[in-house]
XYZ file of C-alpha atoms in Angstrom:
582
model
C 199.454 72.876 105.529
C 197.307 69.814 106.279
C 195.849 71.122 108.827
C 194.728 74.118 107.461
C 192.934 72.527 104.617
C 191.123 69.990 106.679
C 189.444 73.272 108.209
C 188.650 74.480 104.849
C 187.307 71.665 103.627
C 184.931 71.507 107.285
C 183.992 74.818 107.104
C 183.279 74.226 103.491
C 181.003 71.412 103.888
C 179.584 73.068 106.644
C 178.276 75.908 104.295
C 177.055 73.779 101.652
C 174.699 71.739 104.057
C 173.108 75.663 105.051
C 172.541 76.392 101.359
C 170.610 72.742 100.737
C 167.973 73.407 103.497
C 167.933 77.037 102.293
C 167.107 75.566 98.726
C 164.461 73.335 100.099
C 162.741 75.947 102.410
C 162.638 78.319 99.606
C 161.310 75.620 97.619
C 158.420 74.403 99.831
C 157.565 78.089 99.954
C 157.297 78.537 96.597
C 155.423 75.389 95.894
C 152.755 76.660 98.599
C 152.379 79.915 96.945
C 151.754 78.107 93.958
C 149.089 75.932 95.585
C 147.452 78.862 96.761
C 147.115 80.564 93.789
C 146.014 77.450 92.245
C 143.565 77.075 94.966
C 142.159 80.285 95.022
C 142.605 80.726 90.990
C 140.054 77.518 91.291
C 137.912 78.616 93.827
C 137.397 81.649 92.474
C 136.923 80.200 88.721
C 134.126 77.768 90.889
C 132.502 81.006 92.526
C 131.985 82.690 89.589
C 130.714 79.697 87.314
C 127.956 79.301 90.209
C 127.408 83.182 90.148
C 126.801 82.757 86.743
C 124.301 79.889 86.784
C 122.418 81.791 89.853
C 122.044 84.924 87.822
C 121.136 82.948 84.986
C 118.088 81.777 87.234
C 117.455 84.462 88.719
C 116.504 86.224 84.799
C 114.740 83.080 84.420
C 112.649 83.701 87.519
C 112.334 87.342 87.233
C 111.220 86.600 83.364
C 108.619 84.204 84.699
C 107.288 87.703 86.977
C 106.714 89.408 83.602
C 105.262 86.533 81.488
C 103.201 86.098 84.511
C 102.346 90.024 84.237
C 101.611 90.268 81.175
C 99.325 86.896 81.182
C 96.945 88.704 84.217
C 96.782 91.277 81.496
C 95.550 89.029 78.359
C 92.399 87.824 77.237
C 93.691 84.191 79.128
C 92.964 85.422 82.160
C 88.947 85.968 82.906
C 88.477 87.531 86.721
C 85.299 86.974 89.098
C 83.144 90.285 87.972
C 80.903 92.053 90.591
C 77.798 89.807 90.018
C 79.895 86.823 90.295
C 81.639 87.538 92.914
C 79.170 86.615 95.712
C 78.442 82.733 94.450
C 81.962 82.220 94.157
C 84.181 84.420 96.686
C 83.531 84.953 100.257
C 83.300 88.802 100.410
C 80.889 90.922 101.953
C 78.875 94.353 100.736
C 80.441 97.888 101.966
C 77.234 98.694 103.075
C 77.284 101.966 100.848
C 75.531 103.398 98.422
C 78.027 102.157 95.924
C 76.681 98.425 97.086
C 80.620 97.616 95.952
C 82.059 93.999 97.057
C 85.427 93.188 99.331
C 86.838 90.206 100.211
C 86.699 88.906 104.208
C 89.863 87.535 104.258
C 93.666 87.500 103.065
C 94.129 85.190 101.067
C 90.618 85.258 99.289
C 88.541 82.194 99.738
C 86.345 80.467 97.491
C 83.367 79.015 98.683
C 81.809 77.504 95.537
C 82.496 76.565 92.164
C 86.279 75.948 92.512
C 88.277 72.006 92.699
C 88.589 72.264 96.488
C 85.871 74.982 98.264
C 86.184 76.996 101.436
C 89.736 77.056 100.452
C 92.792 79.213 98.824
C 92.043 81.110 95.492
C 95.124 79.917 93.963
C 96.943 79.265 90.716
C 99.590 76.613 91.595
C 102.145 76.080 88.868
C 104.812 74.488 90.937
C 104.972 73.612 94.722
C 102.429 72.010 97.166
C 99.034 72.255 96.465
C 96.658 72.343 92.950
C 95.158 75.195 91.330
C 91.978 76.389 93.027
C 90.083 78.802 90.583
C 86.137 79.104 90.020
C 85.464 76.907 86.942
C 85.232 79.994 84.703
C 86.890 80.244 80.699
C 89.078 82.859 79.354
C 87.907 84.796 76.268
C 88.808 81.692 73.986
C 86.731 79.273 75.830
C 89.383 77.368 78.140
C 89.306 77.301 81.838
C 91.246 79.901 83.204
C 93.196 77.847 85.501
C 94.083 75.572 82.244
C 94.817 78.006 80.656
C 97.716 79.070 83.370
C 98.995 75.648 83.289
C 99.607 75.893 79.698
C 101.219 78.878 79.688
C 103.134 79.539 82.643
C 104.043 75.865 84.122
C 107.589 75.118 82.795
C 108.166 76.521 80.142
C 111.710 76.851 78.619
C 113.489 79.664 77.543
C 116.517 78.961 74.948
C 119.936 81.114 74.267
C 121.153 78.167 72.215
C 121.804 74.412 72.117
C 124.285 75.148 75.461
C 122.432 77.604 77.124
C 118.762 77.220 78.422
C 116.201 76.842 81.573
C 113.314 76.796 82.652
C 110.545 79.142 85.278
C 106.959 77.944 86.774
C 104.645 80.334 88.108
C 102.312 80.077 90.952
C 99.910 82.684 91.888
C 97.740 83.306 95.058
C 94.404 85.703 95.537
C 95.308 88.065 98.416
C 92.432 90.627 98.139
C 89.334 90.894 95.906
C 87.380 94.287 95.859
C 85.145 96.054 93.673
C 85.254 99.933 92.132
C 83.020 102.216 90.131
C 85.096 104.427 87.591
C 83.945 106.294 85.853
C 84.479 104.974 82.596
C 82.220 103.095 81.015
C 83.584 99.819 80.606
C 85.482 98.315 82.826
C 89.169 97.431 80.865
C 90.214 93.717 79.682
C 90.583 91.614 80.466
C 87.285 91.975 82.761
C 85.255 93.982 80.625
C 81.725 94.463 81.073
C 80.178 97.686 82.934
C 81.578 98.846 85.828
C 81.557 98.367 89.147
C 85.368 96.813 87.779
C 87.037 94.104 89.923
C 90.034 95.096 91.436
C 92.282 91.723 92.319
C 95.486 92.131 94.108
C 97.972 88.946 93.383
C 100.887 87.610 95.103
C 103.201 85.900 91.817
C 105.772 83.599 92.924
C 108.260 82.363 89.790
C 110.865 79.584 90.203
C 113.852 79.828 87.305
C 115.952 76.723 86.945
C 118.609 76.683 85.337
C 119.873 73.466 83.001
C 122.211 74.788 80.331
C 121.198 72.303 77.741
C 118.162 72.511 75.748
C 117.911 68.598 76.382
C 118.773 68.838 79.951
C 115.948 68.721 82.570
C 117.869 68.509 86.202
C 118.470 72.100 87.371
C 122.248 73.044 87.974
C 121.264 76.151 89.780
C 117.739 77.448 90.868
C 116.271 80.834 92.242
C 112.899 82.179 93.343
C 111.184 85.711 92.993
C 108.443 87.154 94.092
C 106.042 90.128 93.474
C 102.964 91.692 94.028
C 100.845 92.992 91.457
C 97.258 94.561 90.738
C 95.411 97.058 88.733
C 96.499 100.613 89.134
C 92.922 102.259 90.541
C 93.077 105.923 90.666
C 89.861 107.475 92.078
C 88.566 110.851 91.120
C 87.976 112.039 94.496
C 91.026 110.562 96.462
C 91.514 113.308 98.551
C 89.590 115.683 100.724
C 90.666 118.656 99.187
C 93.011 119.253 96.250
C 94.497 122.189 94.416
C 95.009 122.303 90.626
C 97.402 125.297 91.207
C 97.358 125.860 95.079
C 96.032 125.111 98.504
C 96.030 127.188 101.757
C 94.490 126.435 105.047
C 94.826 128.646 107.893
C 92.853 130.004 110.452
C 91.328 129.041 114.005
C 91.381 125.245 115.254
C 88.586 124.097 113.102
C 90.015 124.432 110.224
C 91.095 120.205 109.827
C 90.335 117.436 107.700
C 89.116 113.902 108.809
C 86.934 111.219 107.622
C 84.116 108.539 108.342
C 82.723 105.385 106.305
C 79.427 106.919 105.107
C 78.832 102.600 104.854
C 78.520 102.656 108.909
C 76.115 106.208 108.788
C 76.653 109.601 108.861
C 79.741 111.688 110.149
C 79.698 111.617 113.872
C 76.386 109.335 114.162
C 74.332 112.324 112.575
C 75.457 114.913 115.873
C 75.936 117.921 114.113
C 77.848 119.943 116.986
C 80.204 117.239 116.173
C 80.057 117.725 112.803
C 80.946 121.729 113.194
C 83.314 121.771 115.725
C 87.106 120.777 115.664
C 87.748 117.242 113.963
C 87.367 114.662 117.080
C 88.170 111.272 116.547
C 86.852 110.215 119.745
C 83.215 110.268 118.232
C 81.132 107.576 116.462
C 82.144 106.796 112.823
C 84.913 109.607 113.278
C 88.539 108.504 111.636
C 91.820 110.117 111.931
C 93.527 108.930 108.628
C 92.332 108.969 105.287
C 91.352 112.163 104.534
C 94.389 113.992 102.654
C 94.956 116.747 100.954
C 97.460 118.533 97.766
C 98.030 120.336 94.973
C 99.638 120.366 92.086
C 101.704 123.777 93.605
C 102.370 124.719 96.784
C 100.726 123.454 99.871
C 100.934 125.872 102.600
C 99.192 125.181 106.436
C 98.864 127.286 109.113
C 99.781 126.570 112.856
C 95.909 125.663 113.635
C 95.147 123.387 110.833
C 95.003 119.680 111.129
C 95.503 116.848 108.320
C 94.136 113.655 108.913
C 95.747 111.597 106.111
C 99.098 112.809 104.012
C 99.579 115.721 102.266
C 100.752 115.234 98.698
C 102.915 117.828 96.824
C 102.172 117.336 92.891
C 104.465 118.500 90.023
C 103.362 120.751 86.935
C 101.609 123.506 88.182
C 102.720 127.250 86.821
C 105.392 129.252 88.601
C 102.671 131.105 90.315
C 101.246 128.358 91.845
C 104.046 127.748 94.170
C 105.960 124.806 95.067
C 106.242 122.363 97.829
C 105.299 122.433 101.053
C 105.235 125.171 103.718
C 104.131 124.963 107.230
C 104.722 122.485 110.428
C 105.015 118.463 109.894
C 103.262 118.257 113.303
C 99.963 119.698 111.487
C 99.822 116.636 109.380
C 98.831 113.398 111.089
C 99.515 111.460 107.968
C 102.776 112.326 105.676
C 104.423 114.827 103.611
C 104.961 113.123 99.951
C 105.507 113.719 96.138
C 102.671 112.794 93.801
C 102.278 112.697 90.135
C 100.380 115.940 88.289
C 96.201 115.568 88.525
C 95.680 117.121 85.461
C 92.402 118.989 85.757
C 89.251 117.655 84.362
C 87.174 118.613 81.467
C 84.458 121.760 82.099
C 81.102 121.050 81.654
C 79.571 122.362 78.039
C 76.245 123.859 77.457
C 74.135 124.432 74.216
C 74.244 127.472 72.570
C 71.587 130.282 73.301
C 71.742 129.083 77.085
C 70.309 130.301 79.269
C 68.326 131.896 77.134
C 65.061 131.926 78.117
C 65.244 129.072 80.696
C 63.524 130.231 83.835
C 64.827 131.614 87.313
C 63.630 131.232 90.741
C 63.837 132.927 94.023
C 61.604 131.515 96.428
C 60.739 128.244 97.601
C 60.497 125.762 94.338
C 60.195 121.570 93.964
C 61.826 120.851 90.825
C 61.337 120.085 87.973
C 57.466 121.113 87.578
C 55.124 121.896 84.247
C 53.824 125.054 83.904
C 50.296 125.057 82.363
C 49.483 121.126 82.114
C 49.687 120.755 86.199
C 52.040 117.815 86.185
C 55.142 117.182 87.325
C 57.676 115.598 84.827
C 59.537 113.295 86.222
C 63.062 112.354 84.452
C 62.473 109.199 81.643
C 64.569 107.137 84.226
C 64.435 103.836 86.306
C 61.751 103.768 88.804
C 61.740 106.335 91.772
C 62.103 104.866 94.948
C 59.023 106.046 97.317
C 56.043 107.891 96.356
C 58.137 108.824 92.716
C 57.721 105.402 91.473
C 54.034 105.233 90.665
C 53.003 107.014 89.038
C 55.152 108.464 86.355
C 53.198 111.693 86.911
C 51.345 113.459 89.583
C 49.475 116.393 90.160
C 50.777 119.790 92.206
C 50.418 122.917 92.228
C 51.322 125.050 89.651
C 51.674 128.340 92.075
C 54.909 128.544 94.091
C 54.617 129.367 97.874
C 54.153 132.851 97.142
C 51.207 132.700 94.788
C 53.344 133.302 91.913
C 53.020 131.235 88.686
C 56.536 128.960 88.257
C 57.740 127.557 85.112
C 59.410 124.071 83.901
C 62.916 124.198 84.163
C 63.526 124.118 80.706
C 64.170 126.347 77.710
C 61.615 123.886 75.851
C 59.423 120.865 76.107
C 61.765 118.257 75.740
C 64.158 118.452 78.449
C 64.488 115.259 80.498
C 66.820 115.498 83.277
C 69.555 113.306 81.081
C 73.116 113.882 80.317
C 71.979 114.408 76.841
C 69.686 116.904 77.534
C 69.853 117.805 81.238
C 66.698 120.510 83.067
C 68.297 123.883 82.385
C 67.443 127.078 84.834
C 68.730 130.651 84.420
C 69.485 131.388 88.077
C 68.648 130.350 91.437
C 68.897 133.108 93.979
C 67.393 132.529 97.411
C 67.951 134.259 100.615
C 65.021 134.851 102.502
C 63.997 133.202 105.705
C 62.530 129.633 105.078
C 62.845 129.768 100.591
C 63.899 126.620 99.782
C 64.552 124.927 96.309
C 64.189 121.444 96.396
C 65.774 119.746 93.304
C 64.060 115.553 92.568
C 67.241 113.673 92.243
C 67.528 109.501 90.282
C 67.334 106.617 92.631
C 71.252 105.740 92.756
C 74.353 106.963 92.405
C 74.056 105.222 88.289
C 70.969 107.337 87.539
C 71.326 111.376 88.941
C 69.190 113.748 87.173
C 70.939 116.633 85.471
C 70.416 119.772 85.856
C 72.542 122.755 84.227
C 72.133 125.931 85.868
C 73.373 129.510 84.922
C 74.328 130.708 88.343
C 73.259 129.761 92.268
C 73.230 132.091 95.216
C 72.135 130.897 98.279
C 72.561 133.130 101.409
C 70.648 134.113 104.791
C 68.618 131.594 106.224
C 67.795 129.745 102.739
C 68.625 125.977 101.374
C 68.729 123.466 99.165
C 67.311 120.547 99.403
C 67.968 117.176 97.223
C 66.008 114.066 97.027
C 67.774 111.667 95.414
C 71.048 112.252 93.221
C 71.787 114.887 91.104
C 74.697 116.443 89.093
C 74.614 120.516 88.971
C 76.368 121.572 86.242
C 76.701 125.788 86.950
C 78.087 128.212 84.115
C 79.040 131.719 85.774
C 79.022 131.844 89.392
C 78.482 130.674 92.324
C 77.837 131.124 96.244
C 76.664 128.669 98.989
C 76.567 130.679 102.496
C 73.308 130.231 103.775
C 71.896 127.041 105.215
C 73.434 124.856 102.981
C 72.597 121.733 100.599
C 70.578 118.971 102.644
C 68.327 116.667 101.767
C 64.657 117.849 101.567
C 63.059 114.337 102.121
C 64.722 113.287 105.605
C 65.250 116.468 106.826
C 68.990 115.482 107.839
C 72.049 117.209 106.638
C 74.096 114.669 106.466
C 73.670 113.144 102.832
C 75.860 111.377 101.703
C 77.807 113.562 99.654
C 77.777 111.262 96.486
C 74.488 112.466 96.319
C 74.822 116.166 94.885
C 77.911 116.511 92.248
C 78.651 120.077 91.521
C 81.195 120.783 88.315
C 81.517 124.205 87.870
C 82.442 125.872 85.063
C 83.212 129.263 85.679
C 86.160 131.236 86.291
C 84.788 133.440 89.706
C 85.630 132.669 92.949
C 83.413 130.165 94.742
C 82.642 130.490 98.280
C 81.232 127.974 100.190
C 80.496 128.168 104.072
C 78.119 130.166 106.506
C 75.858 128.750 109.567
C 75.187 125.753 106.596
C 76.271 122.050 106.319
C 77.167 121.213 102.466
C 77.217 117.474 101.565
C 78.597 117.529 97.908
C 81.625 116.742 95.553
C 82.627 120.069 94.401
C 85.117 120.166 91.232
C 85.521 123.885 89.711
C 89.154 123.566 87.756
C 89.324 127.121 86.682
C 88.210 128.853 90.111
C 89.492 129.325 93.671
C 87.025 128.268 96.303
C 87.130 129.674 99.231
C 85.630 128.036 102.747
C 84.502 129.427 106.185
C 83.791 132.706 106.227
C 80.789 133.824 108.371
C 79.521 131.204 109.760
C 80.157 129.111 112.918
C 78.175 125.343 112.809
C 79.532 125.103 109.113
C 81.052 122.327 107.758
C 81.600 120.320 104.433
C 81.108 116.980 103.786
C 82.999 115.433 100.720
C 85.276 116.244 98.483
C 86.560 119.592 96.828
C 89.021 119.939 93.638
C 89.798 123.537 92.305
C 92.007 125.275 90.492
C 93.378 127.264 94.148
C 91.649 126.340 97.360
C 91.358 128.217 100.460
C 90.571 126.866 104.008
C 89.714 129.575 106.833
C 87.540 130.491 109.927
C 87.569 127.479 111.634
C 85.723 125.799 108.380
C 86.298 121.681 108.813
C 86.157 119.077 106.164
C 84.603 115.423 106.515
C 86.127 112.961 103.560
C 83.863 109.993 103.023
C 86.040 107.012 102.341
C 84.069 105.655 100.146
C 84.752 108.530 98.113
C 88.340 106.532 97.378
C 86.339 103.834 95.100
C 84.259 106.127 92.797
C 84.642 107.496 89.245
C 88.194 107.834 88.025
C 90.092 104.931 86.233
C 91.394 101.064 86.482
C 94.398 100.729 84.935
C 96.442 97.532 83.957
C 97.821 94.820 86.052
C 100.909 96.267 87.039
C 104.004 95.121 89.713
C 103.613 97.236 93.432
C 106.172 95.204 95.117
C 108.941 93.124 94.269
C 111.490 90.815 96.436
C 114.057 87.684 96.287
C 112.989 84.787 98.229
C 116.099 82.850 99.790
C 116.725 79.504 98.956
């Protein structure tokens, strides 16, 4: 019996030894359980408190971009305009006929008239550096780079007593440029008549965050970054482009490129160049730039060549098509979506025309007195040549023909103005040699205006422009001959800022033949067709129609400087936006 207890009483405390270190094991397992969910219940309540205070200063920052924004687009901000842009800003004239300014280098320097020249154009709110602005004053009268320290350089923004920060701007001058809308102010803050300065600004903002209002040591910091500038959107941004539609199709010449009318004419004047298939290999000949679209559909045959992207706009009627249709390999540029161009305003004419306004059919220099044997010349700034003394001279009153001409005008007041532009009934010419030549302003500021009831121009006939004008034509219209060139050099190549066309009508245009045209063509209600006929044609500018048609080997030259005239300058507004890492 003894014995077989003392075995019990082993085995027994055998087994209750086991359960102790099974007690403690399970313990120490438990208690490191518990220590990692106390660890990672605390790191994770520490991860998100410092997510918290990095978003917090990250809205600061990103509300320093906007206060920034919105400051570029106050009355506290004063930019360089055009005429002061040479004393203080290292830029350089395009050379055209815009004379338009652009900055030499990225950043924009400033040569005079600023704390520290031949250096930065900067507005330095926090960081290395100082502010480095011209010594001009906002609209109130304070320097504009005080007036960025005072409102952009730490200032605090306050939930309550417990929550609060702090952002600093700084601000650096990457481009500086020049445009002439066509508006006739530029818009605040610049003001003024155009050209309108076009600035291009890369906004830095640093939000720290401090929690209290009383606090000024950041608990948590964060930097953005933007890039903003006026919205420019020229008039004639494109080559060709379609209110409703546009179709090219045909042989190999039918193509689109461009040249930098600044540097001379398209193809250094060589007008086989000019006629044949776009070639980028020749002088002042560029292979970008020179885009086309429509509101509708865009459709391009197998042949056709795009220099510059193709844009596919929204709002045009069913009918009109949609999208695009034809090969990508046709388009040396890209294929993208663009807002609606609505279609400008027709040009209006006074009642009773054209009454008895007169029409010619032969050779004609315009505009010329019938009777008193002078010449009127438009009440305008001075001509430049032989126009600009004296304010009259003497021709003849008999056109080439021996037949007596008339003043085109339906009465004796007419002035070549806007307001009350030379007004003719019809110019048809088609006969070997008949050429009217219509006296243009001195710049692209001053055209003389003429309104005209219909043109047809076929055969071996012209027109020929000294100077710039604006044709405004009522009823139709048909350029096939020789073309529109300038009747003073004897070149074709004008540039084609020279001769504006806005048509009114609602017949198709066509526009083509053996001819060169140098023009800006805009005829909202009517298709335009070009080619046709004729094989050393080309065009040189800008078309914008309601449908447009490209065909028999037809090409079109864009002038680039055609991307910087009329149109509008919008606000300062944000083109690019990033995080900077910290």
């Amino acid at each position: 019996m003894g014995t077989t207890q003392r075995i019990r009483t082993a085995r027994g405390s055998t087994e209750s030894g086991v359960a102790l270190i099974l007690v403690m094991l399970a313990l120490l397992v438990l208690s490191t359980l518990a220590a990692a969910m106390i660890i990672s219940a605390r790191s994770e309540t520490l991860a998100s408190y410092n997510y918290k205070l990095d978003t917090q200063a990250d809205y600061l920052a990103k509300a320093g971009i906007q206060q920034a924004v919105n400051w570029f687009r106050s009355q506290r901000y004063q930019p360089v305009t055009q005429s002061q842009a040479a004393t203080y800003y290292s830029v350089s004239q395009d050379g055209s006929i815009f004379s338009l300014w652009t900055s030499n280098a990225s950043p924009v320097q400033c040569i005079s008239g600023c704390s520290s020249n031949n250096s930065t154009v900067q507005l330095i709110g926090y960081g290395s550096g100082s502010s480095n602005y011209p010594n001009i004053n906002d609209a109130g009268g304070t320097a504009v780079a005080t007036a960025f320290a005072d409102d952009l350089v730490n200032v605090r923004v306050t939930g309550d007593a417990r929550n609060s920060g702090t952002f600093s701007v700084r601000a650096v001058l990457l481009n500086y440029q020049t445009v002439n809308p066509s508006i006739a102010t530029c818009p605040s803050p610049a003001g003024g008549a155009p050209p309108c300065p076009v600035e291009t600004w890369l906004i830095t903002s640093l939000g720290s965050w401090t929690g209290g209002s009383g606090q000024t040591s950041a608990t948590a910091t964060a930097e953005e970054r933007a890039i903003i500038q006026p919205i420019y959107t020229p008039t004639w941004g494109n080559a060709l482009y379609g209110y409703c539609s546009l179709t090219m199709d045909g042989s190999s010449g039918v193509c689109t490129d461009s040249f930098n009318s600044a540097f001379g004419q398209y193809g250094g004047g060589n007008k086989s160049v000019a006629s044949g298939a776009c070639d980028s290999n020749s002088t002042n000949v560029i292979d970008s730039g020179a885009g086309v679209g429509a509101n509708g559909g865009v459709t391009l045959g197998t042949n056709v060549t795009v220099a510059g992207n193709v844009t596919v706009g929204t709002g045009a009627p069913a009918s009109c098509g949609t999208g695009f249709s034809g090969s990508a390999s046709s388009v040396l540029g890209e294929v993208v979506n663009g807002p609606y161009k609505a279609p400008p305003a027709v040009p209006t004419f006074r009642s009773g025309f054209p009454g008895s306004a007169p029409s010619y059919s032969s050779s004609q220099t315009l505009p010329i007195a019938s009777g008193s044997g002078t010449v009127a010349w438009p009440s305008m700034p001075p001509f430049p040549g032989t126009l600009s003394s004296p304010a009259t001279t003497t021709p003849p009153i008999l056109d080439s023909k021996g037949n007596a001409v008339t003043s085109p005008c339906m009465d004796s007041t007419c002035n070549g103005t806007q307001t009350h532009p030379f007004e003719i009934n019809a110019i048809n010419i088609s006969g070997n040699g008949d050429a009217v030549q219509l006296i243009g302003g001195p710049d692209v500021a001053h055209p003389v205006y003429y309104n005209v009831d219909s043109i047809s121009e076929s055969g071996q006939a012209q027109i020929n422009v000294s100077g710039f004008v604006v044709l405004n034509v009522r009823t139709s219209m048909s350029i096939t001959g020789n073309g529109v060139t300038n009747g003073v050099s004897g070149t074709v190549d004008i540039p084609p800022e020279s001769v504006q066309i806005n048509y009114a009508g609602t017949s198709g245009v066509s526009l083509g033949g053996n001819g060169a045209i140098s023009a800006l063509i805009n005829a909202p209600n009517a298709s335009v067709t070009l080619g046709g006929g004729g094989s050393k044609g080309y065009f040189v500018g800008s078309v914008q129609a309601n449908s447009i048609i490209d065909q028999g080997g037809y090409p079109v030259h864009y002038d680039l400087q055609l991307s910087r005239l009329g149109g509008t300058v919008g606000t300062m507004a944000i083109s690019s936006y990033s995080r900077t890492k910290m």
